[in-house]
Short mmCIF file of C-alpha atoms in Angstrom, two decimals:
data_model
loop_
_atom_site.label_atom_id
_atom_site.label_comp_id
_atom_site.label_asym_id
_atom_site.label_seq_id
_atom_site.Cartn_x
_atom_site.Cartn_y
_atom_site.Cartn_z
CA MET A 203 62.76 -148.23 136.43
CA LYS A 204 60.98 -147.17 133.25
CA LEU A 205 57.35 -146.91 132.24
CA GLN A 206 56.18 -150.04 130.47
CA PRO A 207 52.97 -150.83 128.59
CA GLY A 208 50.87 -153.29 130.54
CA ARG A 209 52.28 -152.11 133.88
CA GLU A 210 50.94 -149.69 136.45
CA ALA A 211 52.41 -146.25 137.07
CA VAL A 212 51.55 -143.33 139.35
CA VAL A 213 51.10 -139.60 138.81
CA ARG A 214 54.15 -137.60 139.89
CA VAL A 215 52.68 -134.07 139.53
CA ALA A 216 50.16 -132.35 141.79
CA VAL A 217 47.40 -132.57 139.17
CA ALA A 218 47.68 -134.27 135.78
CA THR A 219 45.16 -133.71 132.99
CA LEU A 220 43.73 -136.63 131.03
CA TRP A 221 43.29 -135.71 127.35
CA THR A 222 41.19 -137.18 124.55
CA SER A 223 44.28 -137.42 122.35
CA PRO A 224 47.69 -135.76 121.99
CA GLU A 225 46.47 -134.05 118.83
CA ALA A 226 43.53 -132.44 120.66
CA VAL A 227 45.60 -130.17 122.90
CA ARG A 228 45.64 -126.43 122.17
CA PRO A 229 48.43 -123.84 122.51
CA VAL A 230 46.69 -122.50 125.64
CA ASP A 231 47.10 -125.92 127.27
CA ARG A 232 50.90 -125.73 127.36
CA PRO A 233 51.21 -125.07 131.16
CA ALA A 234 49.28 -128.29 131.85
CA LEU A 235 51.57 -130.37 129.61
CA THR A 236 54.94 -129.67 131.23
CA ALA A 237 56.85 -131.86 133.65
CA GLY A 238 55.63 -129.58 136.44
CA ALA A 239 52.01 -129.35 135.21
CA ASP A 240 51.16 -125.81 136.39
CA ILE A 241 47.39 -126.27 136.54
CA LEU A 242 46.72 -122.93 138.23
CA ALA A 243 48.50 -121.09 135.41
CA TRP A 244 46.68 -123.20 132.83
CA VAL A 245 43.22 -122.47 134.26
CA SER A 246 44.07 -118.78 134.67
CA GLY A 247 44.91 -118.59 130.97
CA LEU A 248 41.64 -120.12 129.71
CA ASP A 249 38.88 -117.89 128.40
CA THR A 250 35.24 -118.83 129.00
CA ASP A 251 35.01 -120.82 125.77
CA GLN A 252 38.27 -122.67 126.42
CA GLN A 253 37.05 -123.65 129.90
CA VAL A 254 34.49 -125.94 128.26
CA GLY A 255 36.61 -127.34 125.44
CA ASP A 256 36.00 -131.03 124.85
CA CYS A 257 39.68 -131.99 124.68
CA VAL A 258 39.85 -132.66 128.46
CA LEU A 259 38.43 -135.90 129.84
CA SER A 260 39.38 -135.77 133.53
CA GLN A 261 42.27 -135.06 135.87
CA LEU A 262 44.35 -137.23 138.18
CA LEU A 263 45.90 -136.34 141.52
CA LEU A 264 49.42 -136.87 142.79
CA GLY A 265 50.02 -140.56 143.51
CA GLU A 266 46.95 -141.72 141.57
CA ARG A 267 47.45 -145.05 139.83
CA VAL A 268 47.11 -145.69 136.11
CA LEU A 269 47.54 -148.70 133.86
CA VAL A 270 49.84 -147.80 130.97
CA SER A 271 48.54 -149.25 127.69
CA GLU A 272 50.73 -147.45 125.12
CA LEU A 273 53.85 -145.29 125.07
CA ARG A 274 54.51 -143.03 122.07
CA THR A 275 57.92 -141.81 121.01
CA ASP A 276 56.70 -138.19 121.18
CA GLY A 277 56.32 -138.39 124.97
CA TRP A 278 52.66 -139.33 125.33
CA ALA A 279 51.22 -142.27 127.25
CA ARG A 280 47.82 -143.83 126.74
CA VAL A 281 46.54 -144.90 130.15
CA VAL A 282 43.54 -146.14 132.07
CA ALA A 283 42.86 -144.20 135.29
CA VAL A 284 42.00 -147.19 137.47
CA GLU A 285 40.79 -145.07 140.41
CA GLN A 286 38.11 -143.35 138.32
CA PRO A 287 35.39 -145.87 137.44
CA ALA A 288 33.90 -145.36 133.97
CA ALA A 289 32.05 -148.58 133.17
CA LYS A 290 30.62 -147.39 129.87
CA LEU A 291 34.10 -146.53 128.54
CA ASP A 292 36.35 -149.22 130.02
CA PRO A 293 35.64 -151.65 132.89
CA ARG A 294 39.14 -150.99 134.22
CA GLY A 295 38.73 -147.20 134.60
CA TYR A 296 38.79 -143.94 132.66
CA PRO A 297 40.90 -144.14 129.46
CA GLY A 298 42.83 -141.22 127.98
CA TRP A 299 46.24 -139.68 127.30
CA LEU A 300 48.86 -138.07 129.58
CA PRO A 301 52.36 -136.67 128.99
CA SER A 302 54.54 -139.58 130.05
CA GLU A 303 56.88 -137.33 132.04
CA GLN A 304 53.98 -136.70 134.45
CA LEU A 305 54.11 -140.39 135.42
CA THR A 306 56.60 -142.56 137.24
CA PRO A 307 56.73 -146.34 137.77
CA VAL A 308 55.29 -147.69 141.00
CA ASP A 309 57.99 -147.85 143.69
CA PRO A 310 57.53 -151.17 145.55
CA SER A 311 59.37 -149.80 148.59
CA THR A 312 56.69 -147.17 149.26
CA ASP A 313 53.66 -148.72 147.53
CA THR A 314 50.90 -149.72 149.94
CA GLY A 315 48.11 -150.13 147.42
CA THR A 316 45.13 -147.82 147.08
CA ASP A 317 44.17 -147.75 150.77
CA LEU A 318 46.72 -145.21 151.95
CA PRO A 319 46.80 -144.01 155.53
CA LEU A 320 46.89 -140.23 154.96
CA VAL A 321 44.84 -137.86 152.82
CA VAL A 322 45.26 -134.15 152.17
CA ASP A 323 42.47 -132.18 153.87
CA SER A 324 43.77 -128.69 153.06
CA THR A 325 42.01 -127.30 149.99
CA VAL A 326 45.41 -126.53 148.40
CA THR A 327 48.84 -127.10 149.90
CA GLY A 328 52.47 -127.51 148.87
CA LEU A 329 55.13 -130.11 149.57
CA HIS A 330 58.41 -128.78 150.97
CA ALA A 331 62.02 -129.98 150.84
CA ALA A 332 62.23 -129.77 154.65
CA PRO A 333 60.13 -128.41 157.52
CA ASN A 334 59.67 -124.69 156.72
CA GLY A 335 61.88 -125.24 153.69
CA PRO A 336 61.29 -124.25 150.07
CA VAL A 337 58.25 -125.57 148.24
CA VAL A 338 59.21 -128.37 145.86
CA LEU A 339 55.73 -129.33 144.65
CA PRO A 340 53.01 -126.65 144.86
CA GLY A 341 49.31 -127.00 144.06
CA VAL A 342 48.59 -130.31 145.85
CA VAL A 343 44.83 -130.48 146.44
CA VAL A 344 42.31 -131.93 148.85
CA GLY A 345 41.70 -135.65 148.37
CA THR A 346 45.32 -136.46 147.47
CA ARG A 347 46.49 -139.62 149.23
CA LEU A 348 50.04 -139.78 150.56
CA VAL A 349 52.22 -142.40 152.25
CA PRO A 350 53.85 -141.29 155.53
CA ALA A 351 57.64 -141.44 155.67
CA GLY A 352 57.89 -141.19 159.43
CA PRO A 353 56.38 -139.41 162.44
CA ALA A 354 55.54 -135.72 162.52
CA ARG A 355 58.29 -133.36 163.66
CA ASP A 356 57.64 -129.83 164.87
CA ASP A 357 54.14 -129.96 163.37
CA TRP A 358 55.47 -131.08 159.97
CA ARG A 359 54.96 -134.51 158.43
CA PRO A 360 57.32 -136.29 156.00
CA VAL A 361 55.68 -138.21 153.14
CA HIS A 362 56.85 -140.35 150.25
CA VAL A 363 56.15 -138.63 146.93
CA PRO A 364 56.28 -140.36 143.53
CA GLY A 365 59.30 -139.23 141.55
CA HIS A 366 61.21 -137.94 144.59
CA ALA A 367 63.91 -140.04 146.23
CA ALA A 368 63.84 -138.16 149.54
CA PRO A 369 60.65 -137.56 151.55
CA LEU A 370 58.93 -134.20 151.22
CA TRP A 371 57.20 -132.34 154.02
CA LEU A 372 53.91 -130.55 154.63
CA PRO A 373 52.18 -129.13 157.71
CA ASP A 374 50.81 -132.00 159.75
CA ASP A 375 47.43 -130.28 160.10
CA HIS A 376 47.02 -130.35 156.30
CA LEU A 377 46.65 -134.14 156.55
CA VAL A 378 44.17 -136.49 158.15
CA ALA A 379 44.15 -140.25 158.56
CA THR A 380 41.91 -142.20 156.24
CA SER A 381 38.96 -143.98 157.81
CA ALA A 382 37.18 -147.21 156.97
CA GLU A 383 33.88 -145.66 158.02
CA ALA A 384 31.60 -144.14 155.40
CA PRO A 385 31.35 -140.36 155.79
CA ALA A 386 28.16 -138.59 156.75
CA ALA A 387 26.64 -136.76 153.80
CA ALA A 388 27.19 -133.46 155.61
CA GLN A 389 30.93 -134.14 155.72
CA ALA A 390 31.19 -134.55 151.95
CA LEU A 391 29.02 -131.48 151.44
CA ALA A 392 31.36 -129.47 153.69
CA VAL A 393 34.33 -130.42 151.47
CA ALA A 394 32.43 -129.38 148.34
CA GLN A 395 31.43 -126.08 149.97
CA ARG A 396 35.11 -125.21 150.34
CA LEU A 397 35.28 -125.15 146.53
CA LEU A 398 32.71 -122.36 146.12
CA ASP A 399 33.78 -119.96 143.34
CA VAL A 400 36.39 -122.36 141.92
CA ALA A 401 36.45 -122.03 138.13
CA TYR A 402 34.38 -124.42 136.05
CA VAL A 403 36.65 -126.46 133.77
CA TRP A 404 35.24 -129.28 131.66
CA GLY A 405 36.92 -132.44 132.94
CA GLY A 406 38.41 -130.61 135.93
CA LEU A 407 38.92 -132.53 139.16
CA SER A 408 40.77 -130.20 141.51
CA ALA A 409 40.55 -127.06 143.60
CA HIS A 410 42.08 -125.18 140.64
CA GLY A 411 39.20 -125.98 138.28
CA ILE A 412 36.39 -128.53 138.36
CA ASP A 413 33.24 -129.73 136.62
CA CYS A 414 29.92 -130.91 138.05
CA SER A 415 30.67 -134.62 138.37
CA GLY A 416 34.26 -133.86 139.38
CA LEU A 417 32.98 -131.86 142.35
CA VAL A 418 30.95 -134.85 143.54
CA HIS A 419 33.74 -137.34 142.87
CA LEU A 420 36.33 -135.24 144.72
CA ALA A 421 34.11 -134.47 147.74
CA TRP A 422 33.58 -138.17 148.44
CA ARG A 423 37.08 -139.17 147.40
CA ARG A 424 38.38 -137.07 150.31
CA PHE A 425 36.79 -139.76 152.55
CA GLY A 426 37.93 -142.76 150.54
CA VAL A 427 34.61 -143.31 148.74
CA LEU A 428 35.35 -144.09 145.09
CA LEU A 429 32.42 -142.83 143.03
CA PRO A 430 32.46 -143.06 139.22
CA ARG A 431 33.81 -140.06 137.35
CA ASP A 432 30.83 -139.11 135.15
CA ALA A 433 27.35 -137.98 136.22
CA ASP A 434 25.37 -140.72 134.46
CA ASP A 435 27.58 -143.40 136.04
CA GLN A 436 27.27 -141.68 139.42
CA ALA A 437 23.48 -142.04 139.15
CA VAL A 438 23.86 -145.80 138.63
CA ALA A 439 26.21 -146.08 141.62
CA THR A 440 23.93 -144.26 144.11
CA THR A 441 20.55 -144.98 145.70
CA PRO A 442 17.42 -143.27 144.30
CA LEU A 443 15.16 -141.37 146.71
CA ALA A 444 11.59 -140.18 146.40
CA LEU A 445 11.68 -136.49 145.48
CA GLY A 446 10.93 -134.62 148.67
CA ALA A 447 12.93 -137.05 150.83
CA GLU A 448 16.31 -135.54 149.92
CA ARG A 449 18.49 -133.95 152.59
CA PRO A 450 21.73 -131.90 152.51
CA GLY A 451 24.53 -133.98 151.02
CA ASP A 452 22.24 -135.97 148.71
CA LEU A 453 22.51 -135.56 144.94
CA TYR A 454 20.27 -134.07 142.25
CA PHE A 455 20.46 -135.43 138.69
CA PHE A 456 19.33 -133.66 135.55
CA ALA A 457 18.48 -134.84 132.03
CA ARG A 458 16.53 -133.56 129.07
CA PRO A 459 13.63 -135.69 127.80
CA GLY A 460 14.89 -138.83 126.12
CA ARG A 461 18.53 -137.98 126.86
CA LYS A 462 21.08 -139.34 129.33
CA ILE A 463 21.92 -137.53 132.56
CA HIS A 464 24.06 -134.49 131.81
CA HIS A 465 24.34 -132.64 135.14
CA ILE A 466 24.62 -133.25 138.87
CA GLY A 467 24.47 -131.08 142.00
CA ILE A 468 24.73 -131.58 145.75
CA VAL A 469 21.62 -130.83 147.82
CA THR A 470 22.27 -128.01 150.32
CA ALA A 471 18.84 -127.71 152.02
CA PRO A 472 15.71 -129.80 152.52
CA PRO A 473 13.03 -128.98 149.93
CA GLY A 474 10.78 -126.09 150.95
CA ASN A 475 7.03 -126.30 151.44
CA GLY A 476 6.49 -124.80 148.02
CA GLY A 477 8.86 -127.27 146.37
CA GLU A 478 11.84 -124.91 146.41
CA ARG A 479 15.17 -126.71 146.18
CA ARG A 480 18.79 -125.59 146.56
CA MET A 481 22.04 -127.13 145.43
CA LEU A 482 25.78 -126.62 145.21
CA HIS A 483 27.19 -127.39 141.77
CA ALA A 484 29.91 -126.59 139.27
CA CYS A 485 27.84 -124.51 136.87
CA TYR A 486 28.62 -124.72 133.16
CA ARG A 487 26.69 -121.51 132.49
CA ARG A 488 28.26 -119.39 135.21
CA ARG A 489 31.68 -121.02 134.75
CA ARG A 490 32.24 -121.52 138.48
CA VAL A 491 31.07 -123.46 141.53
CA ILE A 492 27.94 -121.84 142.99
CA GLU A 493 25.20 -122.52 145.53
CA GLU A 494 21.73 -121.45 144.43
CA PRO A 495 18.03 -122.25 144.37
CA LEU A 496 17.13 -124.37 141.37
CA PRO A 497 15.99 -122.05 138.57
CA ALA A 498 12.94 -123.01 136.54
CA ASP A 499 14.88 -124.67 133.73
CA ARG A 500 16.79 -126.82 136.21
CA THR A 501 13.59 -127.85 137.94
CA ALA A 502 12.15 -128.80 134.55
CA THR A 503 15.05 -131.21 133.88
CA LEU A 504 15.35 -132.65 137.43
CA VAL A 505 15.00 -136.40 137.04
CA GLY A 506 15.86 -137.63 140.51
CA ALA A 507 17.47 -137.34 143.91
CA HIS A 508 19.94 -139.98 145.05
CA ARG A 509 21.97 -140.79 148.17
CA VAL A 510 25.55 -142.00 148.27
#
């Protein structure tokens, strides 16, 4: 099977990066463009200015579905990431460009749609050729959905992996079953807290590097809740609260006067008697995920608290 415009495909690498255009990529981005997409090496090679370059739109996880809209002869595919809502950009999902070798056609024999029965709960794990065998696909991150290929054996679980004919294996305790029940806010917060000190990367959506709205999207995605990708869309998709009623796991939104929402954080403590507030967020200024009391300039731009 080959990739075809107008047809769906799935991501075959642990983390694929969605770019604004093929021409926008920089020499430093080379590790993220290969067939193996070494995202850890890519992030490690970025300086603080390159971490916030505007050439990255988002990232997609192993097995994530896209709609292919164009294939170029130089190896690039224009796609719509259908599992990342972005209503203001495209009603079908988030549009952008990927190296086509990081995609593979949907395999009908293992495709069960978007509601898959297993999800990676380990912050970062690797897929192995056999139980205790060599790692075939490193860097798989929390929130990745996988299709089981059989029962667990000796505490290892076989899974179908896009682009691999034979099942791959990972420790069974790195996976959990998906649930139809909505998660408690504290559960999503606990996932986000595991990403403390992860590097800030504009457009990042993984435990290797992440941005503010990516942190929120990924924390709820771990539980099967599909929030939009960008902060302003996340505000539309969540329920406003009266300031002062927020609790851990709720969301803070920030905007400058007359401007759209530009930042989001996850509430980590009820507001104090003096109005003190705390949040966990991927901080553009500090270039990493931090938990902190809201500084004065954040408080000045706080426009609301919402609940998922």
